[in-house]
CSV table of C-alpha atoms in Angstrom, one decimal:
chain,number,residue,atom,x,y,z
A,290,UNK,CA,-10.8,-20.5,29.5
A,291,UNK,CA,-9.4,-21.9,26.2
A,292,UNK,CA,-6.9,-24.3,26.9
A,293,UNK,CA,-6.4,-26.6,24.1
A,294,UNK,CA,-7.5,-25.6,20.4
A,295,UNK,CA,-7.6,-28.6,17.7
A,296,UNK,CA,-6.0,-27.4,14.4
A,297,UNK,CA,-8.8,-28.8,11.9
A,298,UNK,CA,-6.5,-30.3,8.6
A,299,UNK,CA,-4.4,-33.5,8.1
A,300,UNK,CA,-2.5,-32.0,6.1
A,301,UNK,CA,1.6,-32.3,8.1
A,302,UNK,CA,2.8,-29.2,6.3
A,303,UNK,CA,0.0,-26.8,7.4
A,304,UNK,CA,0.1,-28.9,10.9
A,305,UNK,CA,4.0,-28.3,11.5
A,306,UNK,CA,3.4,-24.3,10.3
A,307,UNK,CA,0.5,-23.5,12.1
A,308,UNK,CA,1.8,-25.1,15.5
A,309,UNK,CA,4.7,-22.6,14.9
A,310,UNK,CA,2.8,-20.2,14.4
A,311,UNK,CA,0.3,-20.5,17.7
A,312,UNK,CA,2.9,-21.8,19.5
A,313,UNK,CA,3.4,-19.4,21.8
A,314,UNK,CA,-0.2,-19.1,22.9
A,315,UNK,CA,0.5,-21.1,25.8
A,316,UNK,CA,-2.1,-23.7,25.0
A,317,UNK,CA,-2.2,-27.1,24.0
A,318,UNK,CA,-2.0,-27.9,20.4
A,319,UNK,CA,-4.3,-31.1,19.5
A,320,UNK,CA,-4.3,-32.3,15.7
A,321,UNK,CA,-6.9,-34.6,13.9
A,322,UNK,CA,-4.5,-37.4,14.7
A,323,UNK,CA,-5.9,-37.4,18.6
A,324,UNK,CA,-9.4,-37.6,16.9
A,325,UNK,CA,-9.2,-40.8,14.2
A,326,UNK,CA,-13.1,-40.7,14.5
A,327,UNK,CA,-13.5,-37.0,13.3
A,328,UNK,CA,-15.1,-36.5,10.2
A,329,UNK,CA,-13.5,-36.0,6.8
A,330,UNK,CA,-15.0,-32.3,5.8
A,331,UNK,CA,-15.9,-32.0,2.2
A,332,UNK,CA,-14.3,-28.9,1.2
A,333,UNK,CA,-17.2,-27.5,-1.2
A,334,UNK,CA,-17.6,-24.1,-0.2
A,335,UNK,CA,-17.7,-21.4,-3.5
A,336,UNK,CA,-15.1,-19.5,-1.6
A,337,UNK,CA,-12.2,-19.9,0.9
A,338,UNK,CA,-14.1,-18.5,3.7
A,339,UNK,CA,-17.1,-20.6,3.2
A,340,UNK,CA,-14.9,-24.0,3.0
A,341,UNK,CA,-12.5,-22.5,6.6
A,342,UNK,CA,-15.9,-22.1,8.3
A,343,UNK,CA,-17.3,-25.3,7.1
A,344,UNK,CA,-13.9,-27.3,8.3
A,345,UNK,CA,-13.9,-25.2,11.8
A,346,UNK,CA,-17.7,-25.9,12.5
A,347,UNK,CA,-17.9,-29.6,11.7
A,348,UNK,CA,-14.4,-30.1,13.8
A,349,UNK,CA,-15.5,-28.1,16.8
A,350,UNK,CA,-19.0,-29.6,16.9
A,351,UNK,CA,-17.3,-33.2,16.7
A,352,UNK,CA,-14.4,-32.9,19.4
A,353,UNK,CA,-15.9,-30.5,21.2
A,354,UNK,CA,-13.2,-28.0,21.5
A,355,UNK,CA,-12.1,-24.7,19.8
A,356,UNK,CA,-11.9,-25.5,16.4
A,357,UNK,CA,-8.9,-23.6,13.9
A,358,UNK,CA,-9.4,-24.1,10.6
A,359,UNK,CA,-8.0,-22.3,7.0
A,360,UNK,CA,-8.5,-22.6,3.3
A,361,UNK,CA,-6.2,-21.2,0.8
A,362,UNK,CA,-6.8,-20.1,-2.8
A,363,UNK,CA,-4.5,-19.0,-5.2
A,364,UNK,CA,-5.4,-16.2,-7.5
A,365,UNK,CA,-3.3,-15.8,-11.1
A,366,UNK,CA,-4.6,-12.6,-13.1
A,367,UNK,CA,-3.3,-14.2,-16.8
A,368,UNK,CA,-5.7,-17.4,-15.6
A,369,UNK,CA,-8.7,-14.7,-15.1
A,370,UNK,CA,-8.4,-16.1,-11.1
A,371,UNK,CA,-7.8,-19.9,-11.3
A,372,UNK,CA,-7.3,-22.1,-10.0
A,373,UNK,CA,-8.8,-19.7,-7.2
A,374,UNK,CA,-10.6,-21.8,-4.1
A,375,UNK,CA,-9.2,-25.2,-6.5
A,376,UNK,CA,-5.5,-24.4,-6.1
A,377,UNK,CA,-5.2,-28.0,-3.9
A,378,UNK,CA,-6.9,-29.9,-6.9
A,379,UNK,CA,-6.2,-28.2,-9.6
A,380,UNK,CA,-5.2,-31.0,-11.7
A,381,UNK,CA,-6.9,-33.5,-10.6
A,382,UNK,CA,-8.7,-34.9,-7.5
A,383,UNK,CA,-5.6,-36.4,-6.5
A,384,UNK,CA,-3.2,-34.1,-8.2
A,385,UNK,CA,0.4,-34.1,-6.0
A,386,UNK,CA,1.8,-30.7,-5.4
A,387,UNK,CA,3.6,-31.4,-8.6
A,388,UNK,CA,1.2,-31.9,-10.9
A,389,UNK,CA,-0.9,-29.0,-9.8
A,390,UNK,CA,2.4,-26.9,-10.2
A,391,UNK,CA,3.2,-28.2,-13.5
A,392,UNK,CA,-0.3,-27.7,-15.0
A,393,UNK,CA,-0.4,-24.2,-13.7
A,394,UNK,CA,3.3,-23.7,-15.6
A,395,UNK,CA,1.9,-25.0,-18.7
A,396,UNK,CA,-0.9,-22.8,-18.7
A,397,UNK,CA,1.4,-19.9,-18.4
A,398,UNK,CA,3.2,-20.7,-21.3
A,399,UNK,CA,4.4,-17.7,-23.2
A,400,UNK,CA,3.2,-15.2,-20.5
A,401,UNK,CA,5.4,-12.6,-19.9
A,402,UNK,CA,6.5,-12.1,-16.3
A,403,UNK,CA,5.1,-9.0,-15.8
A,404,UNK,CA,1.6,-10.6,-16.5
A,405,UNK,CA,2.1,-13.2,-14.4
A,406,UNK,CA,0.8,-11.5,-11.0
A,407,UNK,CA,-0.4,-14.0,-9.0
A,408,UNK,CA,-1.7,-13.8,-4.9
A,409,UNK,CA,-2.3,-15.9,-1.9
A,410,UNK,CA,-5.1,-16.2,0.1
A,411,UNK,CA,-5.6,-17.7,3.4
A,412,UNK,CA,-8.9,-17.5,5.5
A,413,UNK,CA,-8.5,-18.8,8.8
A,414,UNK,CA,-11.8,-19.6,10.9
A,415,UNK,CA,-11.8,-20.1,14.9
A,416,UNK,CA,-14.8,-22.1,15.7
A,417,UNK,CA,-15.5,-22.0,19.7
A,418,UNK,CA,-18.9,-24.7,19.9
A,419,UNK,CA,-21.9,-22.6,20.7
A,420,UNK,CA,-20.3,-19.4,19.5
A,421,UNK,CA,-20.4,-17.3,16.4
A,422,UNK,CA,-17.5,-18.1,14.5
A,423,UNK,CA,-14.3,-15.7,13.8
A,424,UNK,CA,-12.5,-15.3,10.7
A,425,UNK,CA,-9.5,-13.7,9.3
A,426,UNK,CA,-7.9,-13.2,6.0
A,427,UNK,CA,-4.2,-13.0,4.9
A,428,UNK,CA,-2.8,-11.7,1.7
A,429,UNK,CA,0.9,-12.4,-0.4
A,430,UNK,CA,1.1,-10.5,-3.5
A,431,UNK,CA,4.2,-12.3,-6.2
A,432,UNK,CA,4.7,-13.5,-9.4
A,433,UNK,CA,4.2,-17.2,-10.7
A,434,UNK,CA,7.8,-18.4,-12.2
A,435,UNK,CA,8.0,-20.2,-15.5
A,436,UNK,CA,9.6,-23.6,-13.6
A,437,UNK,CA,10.2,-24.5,-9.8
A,438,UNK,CA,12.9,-23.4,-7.7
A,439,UNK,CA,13.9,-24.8,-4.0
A,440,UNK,CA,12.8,-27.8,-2.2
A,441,UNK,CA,11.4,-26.0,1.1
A,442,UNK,CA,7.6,-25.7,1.5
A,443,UNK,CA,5.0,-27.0,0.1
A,444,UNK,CA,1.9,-26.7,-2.7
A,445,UNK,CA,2.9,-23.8,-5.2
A,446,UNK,CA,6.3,-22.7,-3.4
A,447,UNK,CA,8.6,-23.6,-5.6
A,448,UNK,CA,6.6,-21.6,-8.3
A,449,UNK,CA,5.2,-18.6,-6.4
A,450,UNK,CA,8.0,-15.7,-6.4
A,451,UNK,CA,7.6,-13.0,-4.2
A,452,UNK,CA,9.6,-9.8,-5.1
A,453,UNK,CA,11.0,-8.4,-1.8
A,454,UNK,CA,12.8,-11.4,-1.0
A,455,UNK,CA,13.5,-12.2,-4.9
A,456,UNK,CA,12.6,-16.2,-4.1
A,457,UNK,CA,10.3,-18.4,-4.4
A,458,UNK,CA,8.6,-19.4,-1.5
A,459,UNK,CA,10.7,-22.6,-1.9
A,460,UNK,CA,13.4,-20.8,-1.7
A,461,UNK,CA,13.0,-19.4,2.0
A,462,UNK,CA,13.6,-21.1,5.4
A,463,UNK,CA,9.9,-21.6,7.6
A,464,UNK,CA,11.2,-19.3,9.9
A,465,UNK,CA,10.7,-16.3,7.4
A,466,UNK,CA,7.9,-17.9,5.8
A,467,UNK,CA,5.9,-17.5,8.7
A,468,UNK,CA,7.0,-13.9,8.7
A,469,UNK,CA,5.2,-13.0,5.6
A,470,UNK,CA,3.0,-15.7,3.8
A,471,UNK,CA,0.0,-15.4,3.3
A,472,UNK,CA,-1.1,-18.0,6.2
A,473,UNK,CA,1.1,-16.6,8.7
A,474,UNK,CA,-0.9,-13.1,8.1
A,475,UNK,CA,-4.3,-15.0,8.9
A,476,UNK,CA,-3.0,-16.9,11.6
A,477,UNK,CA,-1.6,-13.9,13.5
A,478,UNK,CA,-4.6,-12.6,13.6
A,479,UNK,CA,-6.2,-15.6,14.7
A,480,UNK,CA,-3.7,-16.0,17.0
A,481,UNK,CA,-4.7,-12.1,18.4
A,482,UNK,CA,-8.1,-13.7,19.0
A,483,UNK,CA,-7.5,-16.5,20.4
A,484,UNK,CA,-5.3,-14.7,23.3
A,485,UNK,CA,-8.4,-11.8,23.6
A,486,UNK,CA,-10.4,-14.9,24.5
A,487,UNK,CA,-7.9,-16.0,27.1
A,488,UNK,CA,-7.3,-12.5,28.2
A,489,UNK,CA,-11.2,-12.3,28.7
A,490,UNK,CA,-11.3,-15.5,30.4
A,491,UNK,CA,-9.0,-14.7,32.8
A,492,UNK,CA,-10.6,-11.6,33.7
A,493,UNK,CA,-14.1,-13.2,34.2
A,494,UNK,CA,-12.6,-15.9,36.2
């Protein structure tokens, strides 16, 4: 039976909303801080997918426990897709959130907002050592604003608008971001799996 799962980024923002978001699972949350020896995964993958699976794998096959891992890209139609599966380094290997931000508001210059569609992407991958791996995908359809606005979040909130809640994801407490972001879509249904697997467990026992 699953009993602990380690969520594979050292990144405290997605660390604080993912353990939200499974936090109800009834298991034991572990973070790469419990494992100082695990590897730093090289996020080269041509697509999110192929970088979550990567990050899942590698952390499973190290710790030895069910591995939960997730890459985000961020599409903007004006940009032709980009920065796509490079939103997190987008300018710059080690581009802050403002930079990448700023870069992606210059580049906009003179677009009008109806052109500046824009979505999230989240794959998440559960990586169980010796099993296929599971993924799941979430989706956030919005609009990329012409400067930031709020100091909540993290990465492209205070530029990503979505519509239905006329704010940026800055804007927002977590609480209703992990209602509708794009992770907390991929994460609930990660979070369906990961119970099914309990639920099986349980039944085999």
């Amino acid at each position: 039976m699953i009993s602990e799962v380690v969520l594979a980024t050292r990144n405290r923002h997605k660390v604080e909303e993912l353990a939200a978001l499974l936090g109800d699972l009834g298991i034991r949350i572990r973070t790469l801080a419990d494992f100082p020896h695990a590897p730093e995964v090289e996020e080269d993958g041509a697509t999110c997918e192929a970088n979550a699976i990567k990050k899942a794998c590698e952390i499973a096959r190290a710790t030895g426990l069910t591995a939960v891992a997730d890459d985000t890209g961020l599409e903007v139609d004006a940009l032709a897709g980009r920065p796509g599966v490079y939103a997190a380094r987008y300018a710059g290997e080690h581009a802050t959130y403002e930079d990448n931000c700023r870069k992606l508001v210059q580049e906009l210059e003179g677009v009008p907002h109806e052109r500046r569609t824009a979505r999230f992407i989240t794959v998440a991958a559960i990586a169980v050592p010796g099993e296929p791996v599971q993924v799941t995908q979430g989706v956030l359809n919005g609009y990329i604003t012409d400067k930031a606005s709020g100091s909540k979040g993290f990465g492209y909130d205070p530029v990503f608008y979505v519509p239905e809640l006329k704010a940026t994801l800055a804007e927002i407490s977590a609480e209703q971001k992990n209602r509708i972001s794009h992770r907390a879509k991929a994460f609930l249904q990660a979070k369906e799996l990961l119970r099914a697997r309990q639920f099986e467990s349980s039944v085999g026992a």
